[in-house]
Amino acid sequence: AQSVAQPEDQVNVAEGNPLTVKCTYSVSGNPYLFWYVQYPNRGLQFLLKYITGDNLVKGSYGFEAEFNKSQTSFHLKKPSALVSDSALYFCAVEGGANNLFFGTGTRLTVIP
Amino acid sequence: DAMVIQNPRYQVTQFGKPVTLSCSQTLNHNVMYWYQQKSSQAPKLLFHYYDKDFNNEADTPDNFQSRRPNTSFCFLDIRSPGLGDAAMYLCATSSPGRGVSSYEQYFGPGTRLTVT
């Protein structure tokens, strides 16, 4: 069965510092991996995805993620965090039949 | 702009009183999904339509039903809401197999349901 894990419920980072939000996956076959962000009382917004090709994927708002097959990871990164990046971040894997299986989410707080 | 719209944004219903949440899309996507999300937890897929084909998740309670009268609209019916059904309900769409946007899901803003 396809699944993702987000080992950190909460990540705090100072504004201007690099940020990393971790995600590991467990899939059979080639993984299709996604990151979504959710602001309070809003739906999820797509940030980026890995389907195939380059392991470093660039997405919206300066975010990027690195697909690492040997470590089965797909960590989300940003070189310089903004206060406005504070939100709930979900990693997801496509589980067949176009369904997404989401991780439990990581709350990112960027401290001014 | 093409988008996914959910109405209402906030819905209050009484225990046991049927309620319907609506979702519409201007993306012309053939797949529409309903998710339930509680207290900043991961969204939980309830069911989805692939065109007119309805796909129910095995653990979705019978209390939850859905209708999709056409490509643009999809409804979530909760026949007898319980206190445990209070949650954010998210609608999403996707267009599998249509190039670079395939596999992405586009979410509406959600409807927050309160059960009193």
CSV table of C-alpha atoms in Angstrom, one decimal:
chain,number,residue,atom,x,y,z
A,1,ALA,CA,0.0,0.0,0.0
A,2,GLN,CA,1.1,3.5,-0.7
A,3,SER,CA,1.8,5.8,2.2
A,4,VAL,CA,3.8,8.8,3.3
A,5,ALA,CA,5.1,9.8,6.7
A,6,GLN,CA,5.9,13.2,8.1
A,7,PRO,CA,7.9,12.6,11.2
A,8,GLU,CA,7.6,16.2,12.6
A,9,ASP,CA,4.3,17.6,13.7
A,10,GLN,CA,5.9,21.1,14.1
A,11,VAL,CA,8.9,22.8,12.6
A,12,ASN,CA,10.0,26.2,13.8
A,13,VAL,CA,12.5,28.3,11.9
A,14,ALA,CA,13.7,31.9,12.0
A,15,GLU,CA,12.9,34.2,9.2
A,16,GLY,CA,15.6,34.2,6.6
A,17,ASN,CA,17.0,30.8,7.6
A,18,PRO,CA,16.6,27.8,5.3
A,19,LEU,CA,13.8,25.5,6.1
A,20,THR,CA,13.2,21.7,5.6
A,21,VAL,CA,10.0,19.8,6.1
A,22,LYS,CA,10.6,16.1,6.0
A,23,CYS,CA,8.6,13.4,4.2
A,24,THR,CA,9.4,9.7,3.6
A,25,TYR,CA,7.4,7.4,1.4
A,26,SER,CA,6.5,3.8,1.1
A,27,VAL,CA,5.3,2.7,-2.3
A,28,SER,CA,5.3,-0.2,-4.7
A,29,GLY,CA,6.5,0.9,-8.1
A,30,ASN,CA,7.4,4.4,-9.1
A,31,PRO,CA,6.2,7.0,-6.7
A,32,TYR,CA,4.3,10.1,-7.7
A,33,LEU,CA,4.9,12.5,-4.8
A,34,PHE,CA,3.4,15.9,-4.0
A,35,TRP,CA,3.5,18.7,-1.5
A,36,TYR,CA,0.5,20.8,-0.6
A,37,VAL,CA,0.2,23.8,1.7
A,38,GLN,CA,-2.8,24.8,3.7
A,39,TYR,CA,-3.4,28.2,5.2
A,40,PRO,CA,-6.0,28.6,8.1
A,41,ASN,CA,-9.5,27.9,7.0
A,42,ARG,CA,-8.5,27.4,3.4
A,43,GLY,CA,-8.3,24.4,1.0
A,44,LEU,CA,-5.0,22.8,0.1
A,45,GLN,CA,-2.8,24.5,-2.5
A,46,PHE,CA,-0.5,22.5,-4.8
A,47,LEU,CA,3.2,23.4,-4.3
A,48,LEU,CA,5.1,20.9,-6.4
A,49,LYS,CA,5.3,17.3,-7.6
A,50,TYR,CA,7.7,14.6,-8.6
A,51,ILE,CA,6.6,12.3,-11.3
A,52,THR,CA,9.8,11.4,-13.1
A,53,GLY,CA,13.0,13.1,-14.3
A,54,ASP,CA,15.2,15.4,-12.3
A,55,ASN,CA,15.4,14.6,-8.6
A,56,LEU,CA,15.3,18.3,-7.6
A,57,VAL,CA,11.8,19.7,-8.3
A,58,LYS,CA,11.1,23.4,-8.1
A,59,GLY,CA,7.6,24.6,-7.2
A,60,SER,CA,5.6,27.6,-6.2
A,61,TYR,CA,6.7,30.4,-3.8
A,62,GLY,CA,10.4,29.5,-4.0
A,63,PHE,CA,9.9,26.0,-2.6
A,64,GLU,CA,11.7,22.9,-3.9
A,65,ALA,CA,11.9,19.3,-3.0
A,66,GLU,CA,14.5,16.6,-3.5
A,67,PHE,CA,13.4,13.1,-4.4
A,68,ASN,CA,15.9,10.6,-2.9
A,69,LYS,CA,15.2,7.0,-4.0
A,70,SER,CA,17.8,5.4,-1.8
A,71,GLN,CA,16.4,7.1,1.3
A,72,THR,CA,12.8,7.0,0.1
A,73,SER,CA,12.5,10.7,1.0
A,74,PHE,CA,10.9,13.7,-0.6
A,75,HIS,CA,11.8,16.6,1.7
A,76,LEU,CA,10.5,20.1,1.1
A,77,LYS,CA,13.0,22.9,1.2
A,78,LYS,CA,13.3,26.6,0.9
A,79,PRO,CA,16.6,28.6,1.1
A,80,SER,CA,15.2,31.5,3.0
A,81,ALA,CA,12.0,31.3,5.0
A,82,LEU,CA,9.4,34.1,5.1
A,83,VAL,CA,6.9,34.7,7.9
A,84,SER,CA,4.2,34.2,5.3
A,85,ASP,CA,5.4,30.6,4.8
A,86,SER,CA,3.8,29.8,8.2
A,87,ALA,CA,1.2,27.2,7.4
A,88,LEU,CA,0.3,23.5,7.5
A,89,TYR,CA,2.3,21.4,4.9
A,90,PHE,CA,1.2,18.0,3.6
A,91,CYS,CA,3.2,15.5,1.7
A,92,ALA,CA,1.1,13.1,-0.4
A,93,VAL,CA,1.6,10.1,-2.7
A,94,GLU,CA,-0.6,9.1,-5.6
A,95,GLY,CA,-2.1,5.8,-4.6
A,96,GLY,CA,-3.6,4.5,-7.8
A,97,ALA,CA,-6.9,5.5,-9.4
A,98,ASN,CA,-5.8,9.1,-9.1
A,99,ASN,CA,-6.2,9.0,-5.3
A,100,LEU,CA,-3.9,10.9,-3.0
A,101,PHE,CA,-2.8,9.6,0.4
A,102,PHE,CA,-1.7,12.4,2.6
A,103,GLY,CA,0.7,12.5,5.5
A,104,THR,CA,-0.3,13.7,8.8
A,105,GLY,CA,0.9,17.2,8.1
A,106,THR,CA,3.7,19.4,9.5
A,107,ARG,CA,2.9,22.8,11.0
A,108,LEU,CA,5.6,25.3,9.9
A,109,THR,CA,6.1,28.4,12.0
A,110,VAL,CA,8.5,31.1,10.8
A,111,ILE,CA,9.6,33.3,13.6
A,112,PRO,CA,10.2,37.0,12.8
B,1,ASP,CA,-9.8,32.2,-13.4
B,2,ALA,CA,-10.7,28.6,-13.5
B,3,MET,CA,-11.4,27.3,-10.1
B,4,VAL,CA,-13.1,25.0,-7.6
B,5,ILE,CA,-15.9,26.7,-5.7
B,6,GLN,CA,-17.6,25.4,-2.5
B,7,ASN,CA,-20.8,26.7,-1.0
B,8,PRO,CA,-21.4,27.6,1.7
B,9,ARG,CA,-18.1,28.3,3.3
B,10,TYR,CA,-19.6,27.7,6.7
B,11,GLN,CA,-22.6,25.5,7.5
B,12,VAL,CA,-24.3,25.0,10.8
B,13,THR,CA,-26.8,22.1,11.1
B,14,GLN,CA,-28.6,20.3,13.9
B,15,PHE,CA,-27.9,16.8,15.0
B,16,GLY,CA,-29.8,14.5,12.7
B,17,LYS,CA,-30.9,17.1,10.2
B,18,PRO,CA,-29.9,16.4,6.7
B,19,VAL,CA,-27.4,18.8,5.1
B,20,THR,CA,-26.0,19.2,1.6
B,21,LEU,CA,-22.7,20.7,0.7
B,22,SER,CA,-22.0,21.8,-2.9
B,23,CYS,CA,-19.0,22.0,-5.1
B,24,SER,CA,-18.6,23.4,-8.6
B,25,GLN,CA,-15.7,23.6,-10.9
B,26,THR,CA,-14.8,25.6,-14.0
B,27,LEU,CA,-11.7,23.5,-14.8
B,28,ASN,CA,-13.7,20.9,-16.8
B,29,HIS,CA,-11.9,18.1,-14.9
B,30,ASN,CA,-13.4,14.7,-15.1
B,31,VAL,CA,-12.6,13.6,-11.6
B,32,MET,CA,-14.1,15.2,-8.5
B,33,TYR,CA,-13.3,14.2,-4.9
B,34,TRP,CA,-14.8,14.8,-1.4
B,35,TYR,CA,-12.5,14.8,1.6
B,36,GLN,CA,-13.2,15.2,5.3
B,37,GLN,CA,-10.6,17.0,7.4
B,38,LYS,CA,-10.7,17.2,11.1
B,39,SER,CA,-8.7,19.6,13.3
B,40,SER,CA,-5.7,20.1,11.1
B,41,GLN,CA,-5.4,16.3,10.4
B,42,ALA,CA,-4.7,14.9,7.0
B,43,PRO,CA,-7.6,15.1,4.6
B,44,LYS,CA,-9.5,11.7,4.5
B,45,LEU,CA,-10.9,10.7,1.1
B,46,LEU,CA,-14.6,9.9,1.4
B,47,PHE,CA,-15.3,9.2,-2.3
B,48,HIS,CA,-14.7,10.4,-5.8
B,49,TYR,CA,-16.4,10.4,-9.2
B,50,TYR,CA,-14.5,9.6,-12.3
B,51,ASP,CA,-16.9,11.1,-14.8
B,52,LYS,CA,-20.1,9.5,-13.8
B,53,ASP,CA,-18.5,6.5,-12.1
B,54,PHE,CA,-18.9,6.7,-8.3
B,55,ASN,CA,-16.0,5.3,-6.2
B,56,ASN,CA,-16.7,4.9,-2.5
B,57,GLU,CA,-13.9,4.4,0.0
B,58,ALA,CA,-14.4,1.3,2.0
B,59,ASP,CA,-14.5,3.0,5.4
B,60,THR,CA,-16.9,5.9,4.4
B,61,PRO,CA,-20.0,5.6,6.5
B,62,ASP,CA,-23.3,5.1,4.8
B,63,ASN,CA,-24.4,8.4,6.3
B,64,PHE,CA,-22.4,10.1,3.5
B,65,GLN,CA,-23.7,10.1,0.0
B,66,SER,CA,-22.8,12.0,-3.1
B,67,ARG,CA,-24.3,13.1,-6.4
B,68,ARG,CA,-22.8,14.4,-9.5
B,69,PRO,CA,-25.5,15.6,-11.9
B,70,ASN,CA,-23.1,17.0,-14.5
B,71,THR,CA,-19.3,17.6,-15.0
B,72,SER,CA,-19.3,20.9,-13.2
B,73,PHE,CA,-21.2,20.1,-10.0
B,74,CYS,CA,-20.9,17.6,-7.2
B,75,PHE,CA,-22.8,17.4,-3.9
B,76,LEU,CA,-22.1,15.8,-0.6
B,77,ASP,CA,-25.2,14.8,1.3
B,78,ILE,CA,-25.0,13.9,5.0
B,79,ARG,CA,-28.2,12.2,5.8
B,80,SER,CA,-28.1,12.3,9.6
B,81,PRO,CA,-25.2,14.4,10.9
B,82,GLY,CA,-23.7,13.4,14.2
B,83,LEU,CA,-21.5,15.5,16.4
B,84,GLY,CA,-18.5,13.5,15.1
B,85,ASP,CA,-19.2,14.7,11.5
B,86,ALA,CA,-18.2,18.3,12.4
B,87,ALA,CA,-15.2,18.9,10.2
B,88,MET,CA,-13.9,20.8,7.2
B,89,TYR,CA,-15.2,19.2,3.9
B,90,LEU,CA,-12.9,19.7,0.9
B,91,CYS,CA,-13.8,19.3,-2.7
B,92,ALA,CA,-11.0,18.7,-5.2
B,93,THR,CA,-10.7,18.0,-8.9
B,94,SER,CA,-8.2,16.4,-11.2
B,95,SER,CA,-7.7,15.6,-14.9
B,96,PRO,CA,-5.7,12.4,-15.1
B,97,GLY,CA,-3.8,11.7,-18.2
B,98,ARG,CA,-4.0,15.2,-19.6
B,99,GLY,CA,-0.4,16.2,-19.8
B,100,VAL,CA,1.7,18.1,-17.3
B,101,SER,CA,-1.2,18.8,-14.9
B,102,SER,CA,-2.2,15.2,-14.6
B,103,TYR,CA,-2.2,13.7,-11.1
B,104,GLU,CA,-2.4,17.2,-9.4
B,105,GLN,CA,-5.6,17.8,-7.5
B,106,TYR,CA,-7.1,21.3,-7.3
B,107,PHE,CA,-8.9,22.0,-4.0
B,108,GLY,CA,-11.7,24.3,-3.2
B,109,PRO,CA,-11.6,26.5,-0.1
B,110,GLY,CA,-13.6,24.0,1.9
B,111,THR,CA,-16.9,24.1,3.9
B,112,ARG,CA,-16.6,24.1,7.6
B,113,LEU,CA,-19.6,22.1,9.1
B,114,THR,CA,-20.7,22.6,12.6
B,115,VAL,CA,-23.2,20.2,14.2
B,116,THR,CA,-25.2,21.5,17.1
